[in-house]
Coordinates of C-alpha atoms and ligand atoms in Angstrom, one line a residue:
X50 CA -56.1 101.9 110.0
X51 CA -56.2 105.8 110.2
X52 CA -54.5 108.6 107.7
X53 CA -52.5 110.0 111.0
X54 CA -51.6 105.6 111.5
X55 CA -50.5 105.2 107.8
X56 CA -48.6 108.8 107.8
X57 CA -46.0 107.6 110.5
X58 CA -45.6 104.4 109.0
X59 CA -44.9 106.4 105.3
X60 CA -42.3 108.9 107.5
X61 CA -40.7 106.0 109.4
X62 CA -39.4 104.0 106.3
X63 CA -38.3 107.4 104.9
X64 CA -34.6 106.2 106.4
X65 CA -34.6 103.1 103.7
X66 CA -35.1 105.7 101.3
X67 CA -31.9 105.6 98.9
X68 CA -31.8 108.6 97.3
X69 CA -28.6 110.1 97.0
X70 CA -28.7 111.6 93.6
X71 CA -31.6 114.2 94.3
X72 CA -31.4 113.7 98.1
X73 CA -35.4 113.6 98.3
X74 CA -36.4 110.8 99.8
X75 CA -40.2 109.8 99.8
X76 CA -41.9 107.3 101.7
X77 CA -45.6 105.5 100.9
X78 CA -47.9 103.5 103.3
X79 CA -50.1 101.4 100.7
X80 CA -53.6 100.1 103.1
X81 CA -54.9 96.9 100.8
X82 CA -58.7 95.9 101.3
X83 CA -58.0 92.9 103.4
X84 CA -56.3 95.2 105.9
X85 CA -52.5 94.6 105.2
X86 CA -50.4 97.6 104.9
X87 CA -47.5 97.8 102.3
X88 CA -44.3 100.1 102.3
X89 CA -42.2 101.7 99.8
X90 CA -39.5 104.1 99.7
X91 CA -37.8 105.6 96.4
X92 CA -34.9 103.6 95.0
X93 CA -32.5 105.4 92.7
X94 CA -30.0 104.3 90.2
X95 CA -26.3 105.6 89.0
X96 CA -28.7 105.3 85.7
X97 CA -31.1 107.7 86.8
X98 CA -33.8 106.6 84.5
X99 CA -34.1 103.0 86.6
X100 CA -35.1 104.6 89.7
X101 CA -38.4 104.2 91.4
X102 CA -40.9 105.8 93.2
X103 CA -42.2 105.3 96.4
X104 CA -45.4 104.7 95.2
X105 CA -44.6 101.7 92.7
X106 CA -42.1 100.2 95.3
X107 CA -45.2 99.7 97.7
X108 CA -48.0 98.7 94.9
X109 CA -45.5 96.5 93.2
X110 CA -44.5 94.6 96.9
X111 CA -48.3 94.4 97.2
X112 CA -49.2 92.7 94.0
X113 CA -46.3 90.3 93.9
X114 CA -48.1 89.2 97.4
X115 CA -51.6 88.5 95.9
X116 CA -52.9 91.6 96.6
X117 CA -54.6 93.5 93.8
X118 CA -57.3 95.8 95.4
X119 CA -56.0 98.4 97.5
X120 CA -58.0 101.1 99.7
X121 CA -55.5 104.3 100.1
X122 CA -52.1 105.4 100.2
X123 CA -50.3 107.9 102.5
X124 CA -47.2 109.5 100.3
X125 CA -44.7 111.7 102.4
X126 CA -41.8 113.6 102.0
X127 CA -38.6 114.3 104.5
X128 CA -41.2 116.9 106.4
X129 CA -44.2 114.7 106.5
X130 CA -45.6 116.3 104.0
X131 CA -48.0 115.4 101.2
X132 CA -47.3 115.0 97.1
X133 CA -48.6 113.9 94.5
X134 CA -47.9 111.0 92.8
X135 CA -46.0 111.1 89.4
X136 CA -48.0 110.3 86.3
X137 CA -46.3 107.1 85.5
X138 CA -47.4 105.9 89.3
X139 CA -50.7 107.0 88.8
X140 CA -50.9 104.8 85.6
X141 CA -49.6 101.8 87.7
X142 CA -52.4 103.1 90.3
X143 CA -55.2 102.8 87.7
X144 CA -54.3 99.4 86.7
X145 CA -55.4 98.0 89.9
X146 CA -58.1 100.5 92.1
X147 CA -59.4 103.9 90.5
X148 CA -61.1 104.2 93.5
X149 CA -57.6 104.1 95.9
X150 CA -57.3 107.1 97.8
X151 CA -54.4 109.1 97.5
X152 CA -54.3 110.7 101.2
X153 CA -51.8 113.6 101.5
X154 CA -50.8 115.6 104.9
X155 CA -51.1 119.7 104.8
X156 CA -48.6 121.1 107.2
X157 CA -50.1 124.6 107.3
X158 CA -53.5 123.5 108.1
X159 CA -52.3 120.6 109.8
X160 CA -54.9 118.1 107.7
X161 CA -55.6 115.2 105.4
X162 CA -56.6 116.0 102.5
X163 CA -58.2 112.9 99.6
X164 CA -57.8 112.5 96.2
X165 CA -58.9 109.0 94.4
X166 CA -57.2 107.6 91.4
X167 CA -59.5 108.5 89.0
X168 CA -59.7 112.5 89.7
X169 CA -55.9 112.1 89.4
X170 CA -55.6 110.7 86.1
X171 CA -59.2 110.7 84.3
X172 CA -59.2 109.1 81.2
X173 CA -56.8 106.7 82.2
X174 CA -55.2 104.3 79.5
X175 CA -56.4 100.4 79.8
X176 CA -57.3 97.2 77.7
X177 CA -58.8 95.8 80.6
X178 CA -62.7 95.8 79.6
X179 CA -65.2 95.0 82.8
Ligands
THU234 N1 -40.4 110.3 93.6 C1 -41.2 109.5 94.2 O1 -40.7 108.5 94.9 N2 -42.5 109.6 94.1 C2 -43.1 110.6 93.4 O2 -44.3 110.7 93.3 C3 -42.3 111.7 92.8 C4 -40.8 111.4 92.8 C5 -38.9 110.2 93.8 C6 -38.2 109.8 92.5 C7 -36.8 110.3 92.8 O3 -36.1 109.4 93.5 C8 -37.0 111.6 93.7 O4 -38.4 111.4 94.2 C9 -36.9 112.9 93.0 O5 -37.6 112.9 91.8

């Protein structure tokens, strides 16, 4: 599964996105190690402290599937564009692969770009000891 193959996915689910408090929808293509991809879209709430991300709609859908190591993740706005995950979905991100990719599109110079977990939040929080 390819960045370009995972970025249409991300943009196509966009449309589930319900976002009509900041009207910014975000889509995220999640690729697990055994090969499965998972989608999420953000999901807002009248009580706009319950909504949630993209990111955490897809990782969470994942892990209540089994799955618990995951390889990359595409993240896309309305323009296909790339951004970068909050810090409370890069927590939920740590807790399960610091080596995920976090693979963003550059419109201007029309190109992935790769980030893993662990350059986006170093010195991550955890009681997990291994
Ligand atoms: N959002 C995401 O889905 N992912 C991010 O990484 C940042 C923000 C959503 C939350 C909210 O629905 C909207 O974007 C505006 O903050």
């Amino acid at each position: 599964m390819d960045n370009r193959e995972l970025w249409e996915m991300a943009k196509k689910v966009l449309k589930f996105s319900y976002s009509p408090y900041s009207n910014f929808p975000v889509g995220a293509a999640l690729l697990t190690k055994s090969g499965k991809v998972y989608l999420g879209t953000n999901i807002e709430n009248s009580s706009y402290g319950l909504t949630i991300c993209a990111e955490r709609v897809a990782i969470f859908k994942a892990v209540s599937e089994g799955e618990r190591e995951f390889l990359k993740m595409v993240i896309v706005d309305r323009e296909g564009e790339g951004l970068f995950p909050c810090g409370g979905c890069r927590q939920v991100m740590a807790e399960f692969s610091l080596d995920m990719e976090i693979v963003l599109y550059d419109s201007i110079k029309n190109e992935f770009n790769a980030w893993k977990v662990k350059e986006l939040l170093p010195l991550n929080f955890s009681l997990r000891r291994e």
